[in-house]
CSV table of C-alpha atoms in Angstrom, one decimal:
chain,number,residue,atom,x,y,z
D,1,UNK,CA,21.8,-19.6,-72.7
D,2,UNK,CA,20.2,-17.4,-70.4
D,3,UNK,CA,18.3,-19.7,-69.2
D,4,UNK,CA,21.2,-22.1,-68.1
D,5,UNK,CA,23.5,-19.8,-66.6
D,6,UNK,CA,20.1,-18.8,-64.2
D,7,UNK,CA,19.5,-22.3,-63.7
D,8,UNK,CA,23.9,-22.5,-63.1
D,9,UNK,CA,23.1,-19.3,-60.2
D,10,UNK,CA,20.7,-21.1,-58.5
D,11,UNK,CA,22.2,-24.1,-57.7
D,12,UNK,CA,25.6,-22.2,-56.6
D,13,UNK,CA,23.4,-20.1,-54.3
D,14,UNK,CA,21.7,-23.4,-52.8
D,15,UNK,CA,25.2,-24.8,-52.3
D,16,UNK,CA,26.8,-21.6,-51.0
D,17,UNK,CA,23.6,-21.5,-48.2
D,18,UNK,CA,24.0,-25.1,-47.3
D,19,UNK,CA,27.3,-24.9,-46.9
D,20,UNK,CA,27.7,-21.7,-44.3
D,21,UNK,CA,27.3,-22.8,-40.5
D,22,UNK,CA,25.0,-19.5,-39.5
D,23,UNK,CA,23.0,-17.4,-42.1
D,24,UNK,CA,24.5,-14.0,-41.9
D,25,UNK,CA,21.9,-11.4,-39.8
D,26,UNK,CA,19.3,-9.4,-40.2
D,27,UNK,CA,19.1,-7.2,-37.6
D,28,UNK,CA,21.9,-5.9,-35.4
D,29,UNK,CA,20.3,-7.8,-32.6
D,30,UNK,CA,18.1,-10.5,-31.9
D,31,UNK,CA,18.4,-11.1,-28.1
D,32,UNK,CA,16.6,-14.5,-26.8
D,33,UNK,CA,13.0,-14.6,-25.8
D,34,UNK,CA,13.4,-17.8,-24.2
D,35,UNK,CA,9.6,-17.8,-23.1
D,36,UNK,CA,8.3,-16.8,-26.6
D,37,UNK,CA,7.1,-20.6,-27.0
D,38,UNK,CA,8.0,-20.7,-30.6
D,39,UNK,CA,10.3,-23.7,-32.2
D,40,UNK,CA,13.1,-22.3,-34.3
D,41,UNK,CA,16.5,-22.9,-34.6
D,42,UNK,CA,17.9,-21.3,-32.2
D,43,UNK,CA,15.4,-18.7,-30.8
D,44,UNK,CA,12.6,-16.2,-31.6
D,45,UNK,CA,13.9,-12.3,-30.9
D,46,UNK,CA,13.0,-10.5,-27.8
D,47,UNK,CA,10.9,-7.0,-28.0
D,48,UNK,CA,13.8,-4.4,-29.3
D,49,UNK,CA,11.8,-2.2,-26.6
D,50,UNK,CA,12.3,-5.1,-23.9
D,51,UNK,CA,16.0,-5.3,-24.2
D,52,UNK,CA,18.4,-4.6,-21.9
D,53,UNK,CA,21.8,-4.4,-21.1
D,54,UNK,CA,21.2,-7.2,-18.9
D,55,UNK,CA,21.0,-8.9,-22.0
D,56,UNK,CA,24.6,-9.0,-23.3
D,57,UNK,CA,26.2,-9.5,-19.4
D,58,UNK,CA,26.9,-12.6,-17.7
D,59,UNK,CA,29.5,-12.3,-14.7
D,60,UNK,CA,29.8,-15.6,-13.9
D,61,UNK,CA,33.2,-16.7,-15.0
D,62,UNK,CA,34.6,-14.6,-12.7
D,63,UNK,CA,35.3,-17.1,-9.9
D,64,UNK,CA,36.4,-20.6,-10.0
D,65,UNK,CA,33.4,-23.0,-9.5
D,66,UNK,CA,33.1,-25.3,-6.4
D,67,UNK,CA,34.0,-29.1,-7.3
D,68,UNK,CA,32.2,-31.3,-5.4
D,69,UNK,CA,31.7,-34.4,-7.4
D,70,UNK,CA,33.4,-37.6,-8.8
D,71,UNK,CA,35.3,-36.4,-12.2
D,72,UNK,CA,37.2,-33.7,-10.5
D,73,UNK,CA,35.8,-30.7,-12.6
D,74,UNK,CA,32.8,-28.7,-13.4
D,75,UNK,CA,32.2,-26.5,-16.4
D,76,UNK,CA,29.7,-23.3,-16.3
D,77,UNK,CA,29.1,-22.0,-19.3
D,78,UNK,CA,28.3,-18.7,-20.7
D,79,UNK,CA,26.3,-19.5,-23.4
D,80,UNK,CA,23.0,-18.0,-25.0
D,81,UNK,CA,20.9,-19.7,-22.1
D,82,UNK,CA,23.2,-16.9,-19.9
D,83,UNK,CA,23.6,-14.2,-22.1
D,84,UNK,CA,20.4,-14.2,-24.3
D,85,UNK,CA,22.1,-11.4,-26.5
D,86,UNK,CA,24.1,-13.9,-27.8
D,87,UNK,CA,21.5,-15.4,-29.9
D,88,UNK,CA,22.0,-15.4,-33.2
D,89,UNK,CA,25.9,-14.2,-33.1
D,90,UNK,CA,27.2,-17.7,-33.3
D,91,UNK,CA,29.9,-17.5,-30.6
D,92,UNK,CA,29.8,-18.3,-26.7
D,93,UNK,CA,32.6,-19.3,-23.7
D,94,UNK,CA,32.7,-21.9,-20.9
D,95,UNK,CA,34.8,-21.6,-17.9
D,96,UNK,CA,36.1,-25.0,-16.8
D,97,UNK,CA,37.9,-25.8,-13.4
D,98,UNK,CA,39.5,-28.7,-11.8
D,99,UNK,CA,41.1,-30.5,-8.8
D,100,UNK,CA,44.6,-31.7,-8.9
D,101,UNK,CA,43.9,-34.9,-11.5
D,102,UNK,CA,40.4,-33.7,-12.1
D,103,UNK,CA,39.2,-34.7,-15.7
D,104,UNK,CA,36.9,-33.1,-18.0
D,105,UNK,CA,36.0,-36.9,-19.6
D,106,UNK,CA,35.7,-37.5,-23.0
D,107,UNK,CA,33.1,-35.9,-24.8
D,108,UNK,CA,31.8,-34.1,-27.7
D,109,UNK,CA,30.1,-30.4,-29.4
D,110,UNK,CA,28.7,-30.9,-31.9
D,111,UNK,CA,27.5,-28.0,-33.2
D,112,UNK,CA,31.1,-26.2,-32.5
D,113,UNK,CA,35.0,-26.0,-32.5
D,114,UNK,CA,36.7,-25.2,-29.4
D,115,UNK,CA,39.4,-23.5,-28.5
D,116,UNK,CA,40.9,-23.3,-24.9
D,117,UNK,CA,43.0,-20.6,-23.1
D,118,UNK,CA,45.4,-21.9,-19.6
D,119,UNK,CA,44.6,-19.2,-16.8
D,120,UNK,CA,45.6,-21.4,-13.9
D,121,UNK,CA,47.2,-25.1,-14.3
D,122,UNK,CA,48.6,-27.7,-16.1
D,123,UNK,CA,46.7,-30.2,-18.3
D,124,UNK,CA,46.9,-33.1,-20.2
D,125,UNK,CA,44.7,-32.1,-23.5
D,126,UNK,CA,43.4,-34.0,-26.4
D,127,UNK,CA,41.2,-35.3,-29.5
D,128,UNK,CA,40.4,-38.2,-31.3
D,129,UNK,CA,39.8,-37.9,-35.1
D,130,UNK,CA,37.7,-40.4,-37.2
D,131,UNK,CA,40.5,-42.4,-38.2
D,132,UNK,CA,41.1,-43.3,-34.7
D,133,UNK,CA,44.6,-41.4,-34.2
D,134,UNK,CA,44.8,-39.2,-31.2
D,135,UNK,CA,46.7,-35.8,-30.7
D,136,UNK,CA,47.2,-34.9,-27.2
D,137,UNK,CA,49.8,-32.2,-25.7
D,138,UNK,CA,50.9,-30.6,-22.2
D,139,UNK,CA,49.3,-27.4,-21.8
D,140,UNK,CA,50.5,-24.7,-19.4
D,141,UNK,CA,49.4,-21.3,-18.3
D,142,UNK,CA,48.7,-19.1,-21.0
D,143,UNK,CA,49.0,-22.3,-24.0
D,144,UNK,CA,45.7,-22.4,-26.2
D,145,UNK,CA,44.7,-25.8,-27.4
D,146,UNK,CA,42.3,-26.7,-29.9
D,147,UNK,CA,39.5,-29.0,-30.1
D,148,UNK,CA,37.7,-29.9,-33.5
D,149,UNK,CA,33.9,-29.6,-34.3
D,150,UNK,CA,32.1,-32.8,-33.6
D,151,UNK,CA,35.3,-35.2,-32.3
D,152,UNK,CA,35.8,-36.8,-29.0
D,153,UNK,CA,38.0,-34.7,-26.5
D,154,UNK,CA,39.5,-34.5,-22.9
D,155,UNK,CA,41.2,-32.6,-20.9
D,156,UNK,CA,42.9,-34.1,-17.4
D,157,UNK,CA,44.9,-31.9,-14.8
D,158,UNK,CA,48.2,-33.5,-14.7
D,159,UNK,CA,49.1,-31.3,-12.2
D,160,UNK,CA,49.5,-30.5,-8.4
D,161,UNK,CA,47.4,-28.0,-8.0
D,162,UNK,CA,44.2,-26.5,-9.3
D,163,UNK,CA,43.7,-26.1,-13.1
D,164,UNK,CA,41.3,-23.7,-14.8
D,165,UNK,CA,40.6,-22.9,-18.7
D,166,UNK,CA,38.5,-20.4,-20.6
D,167,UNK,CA,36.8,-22.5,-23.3
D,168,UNK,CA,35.3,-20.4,-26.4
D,169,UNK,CA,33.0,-21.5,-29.2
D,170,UNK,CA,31.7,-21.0,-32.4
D,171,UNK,CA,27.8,-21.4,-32.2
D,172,UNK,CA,25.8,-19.7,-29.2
D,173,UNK,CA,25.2,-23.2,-27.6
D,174,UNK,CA,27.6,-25.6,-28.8
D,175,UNK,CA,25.7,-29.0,-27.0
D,176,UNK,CA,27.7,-31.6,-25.3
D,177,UNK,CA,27.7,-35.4,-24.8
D,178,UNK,CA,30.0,-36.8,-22.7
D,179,UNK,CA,30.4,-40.5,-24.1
D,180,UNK,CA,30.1,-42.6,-20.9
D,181,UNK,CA,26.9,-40.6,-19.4
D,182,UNK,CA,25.1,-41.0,-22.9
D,183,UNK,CA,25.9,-44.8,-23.4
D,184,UNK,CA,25.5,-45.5,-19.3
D,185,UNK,CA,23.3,-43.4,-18.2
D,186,UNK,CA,20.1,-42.3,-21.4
D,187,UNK,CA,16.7,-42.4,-20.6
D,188,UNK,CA,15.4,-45.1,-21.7
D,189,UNK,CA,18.4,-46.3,-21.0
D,190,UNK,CA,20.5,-48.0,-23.8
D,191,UNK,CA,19.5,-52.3,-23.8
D,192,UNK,CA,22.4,-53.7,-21.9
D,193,UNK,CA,23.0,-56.3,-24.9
D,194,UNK,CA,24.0,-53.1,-27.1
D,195,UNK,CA,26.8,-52.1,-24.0
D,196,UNK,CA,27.9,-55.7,-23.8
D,197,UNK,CA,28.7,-56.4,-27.4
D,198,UNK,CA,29.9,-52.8,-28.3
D,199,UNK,CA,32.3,-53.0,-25.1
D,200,UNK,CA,32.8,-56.8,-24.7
D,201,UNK,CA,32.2,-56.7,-21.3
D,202,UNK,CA,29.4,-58.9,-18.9
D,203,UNK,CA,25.9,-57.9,-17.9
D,204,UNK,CA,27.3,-56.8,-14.3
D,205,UNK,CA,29.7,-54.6,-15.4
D,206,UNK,CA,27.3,-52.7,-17.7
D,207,UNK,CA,25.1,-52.6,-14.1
D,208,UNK,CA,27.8,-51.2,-12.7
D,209,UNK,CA,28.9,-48.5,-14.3
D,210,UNK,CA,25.2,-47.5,-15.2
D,211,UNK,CA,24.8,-47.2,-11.0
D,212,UNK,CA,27.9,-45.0,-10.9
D,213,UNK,CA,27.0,-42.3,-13.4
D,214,UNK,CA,23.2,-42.3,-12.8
D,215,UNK,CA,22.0,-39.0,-11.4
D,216,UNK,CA,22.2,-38.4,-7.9
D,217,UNK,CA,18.6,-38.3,-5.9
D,218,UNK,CA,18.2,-35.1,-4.3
């Protein structure tokens, strides 16, 4: 009997672990050593003696960013790559501005939920679940809209004048892919008769959209 309910524990423990996002910590801190050269997930802890309070400030949200490029918005983030003192806690922020009809295109995190605050603006907001159906709203100043962990979203200013949002995050670097850059524009580049088929559109089309969202040469 003893043996069974041990054998019962373990595999509730092993289920409990897989299930949870972030183990809980260790250590009250475990600020980034970015340069430590050591693969884990996430990354290795800093020196307690070479912390700072450097560590746990970033101030650049403050201002809105300057837009200067086709979509209409740009995003800065304030993740653990900014704040290294983040690492480990599981949470992080992105400021995103736009231009009157700028669009933050479609896109995913998948390694986070997101959840946006209006500080400037009117948007048009929404997400895509797996069963195809999409939920989209009007936002305002001071609305909070939420985005799902893993599923494709957008947000477009519908508005006359420039938008802005405060983005947070459950994991210290969320990831993004923005769907047309990573079908359009990959390296190696995905084979154009993948892009043809999956879109049902011609060889020059495919061309031509891969020459509009390929990196600009400094």
């Amino acid at each position: 009997m003893a043996a069974k309910f041990f054998a019962y524990f373990v595999v509730v423990v092993a289920l409990s672990s897989v299930a949870k996002s972030d183990p809980d910590l260790l250590q009250d801190i475990c600020v980034a050593d970015a340069s430590a050269g050591v693969k884990v997930n996430g990354f290795a802890c800093k020196n307690d003696a070479a912390v700072t309070e450097a560590d746990f400030f970033f101030s650049g949200l403050a201002k809105p960013a300057v837009i200067n490029n086709t979509v209409g918005s740009v995003v800065t983030g304030a993740n653990v790559v900014q704040i290294p003192g983040l690492n480990t806690l599981g949470v992080s922020l992105s400021r995103i501005d736009y231009v009157p009809g700028g669009l933050n295109p479609p896109h995913t995190h998948p390694r986070a939920t997101e959840i946006i605050f209006v500080l400037e603006g009117e948007l048009d907001v929404g997400f895509i679940t797996t069963s195809n159906k999409l939920y989209s709203k009007s936002i305002k100043k001071g609305d909070v809209f939420v985005f799902p962990k893993g599923l494709v979203h957008f947000q477009k200013n519908n508005g006359h004048e420039p938008a802005s949002v405060i983005a947070g995050f459950n994991s210290q670097f969320p990831g993004t892919q923005s769907i047309a850059a990573t079908l359009f524009a990959s390296t190696p580049a995905v084979p154009d008769n993948v892009l043809t088929k999956a879109f049902q559109i011609g060889t020059k089309e495919v061309n031509k959209i891969k020459s509009r969202l390929a990196p600009k040469k400094s």
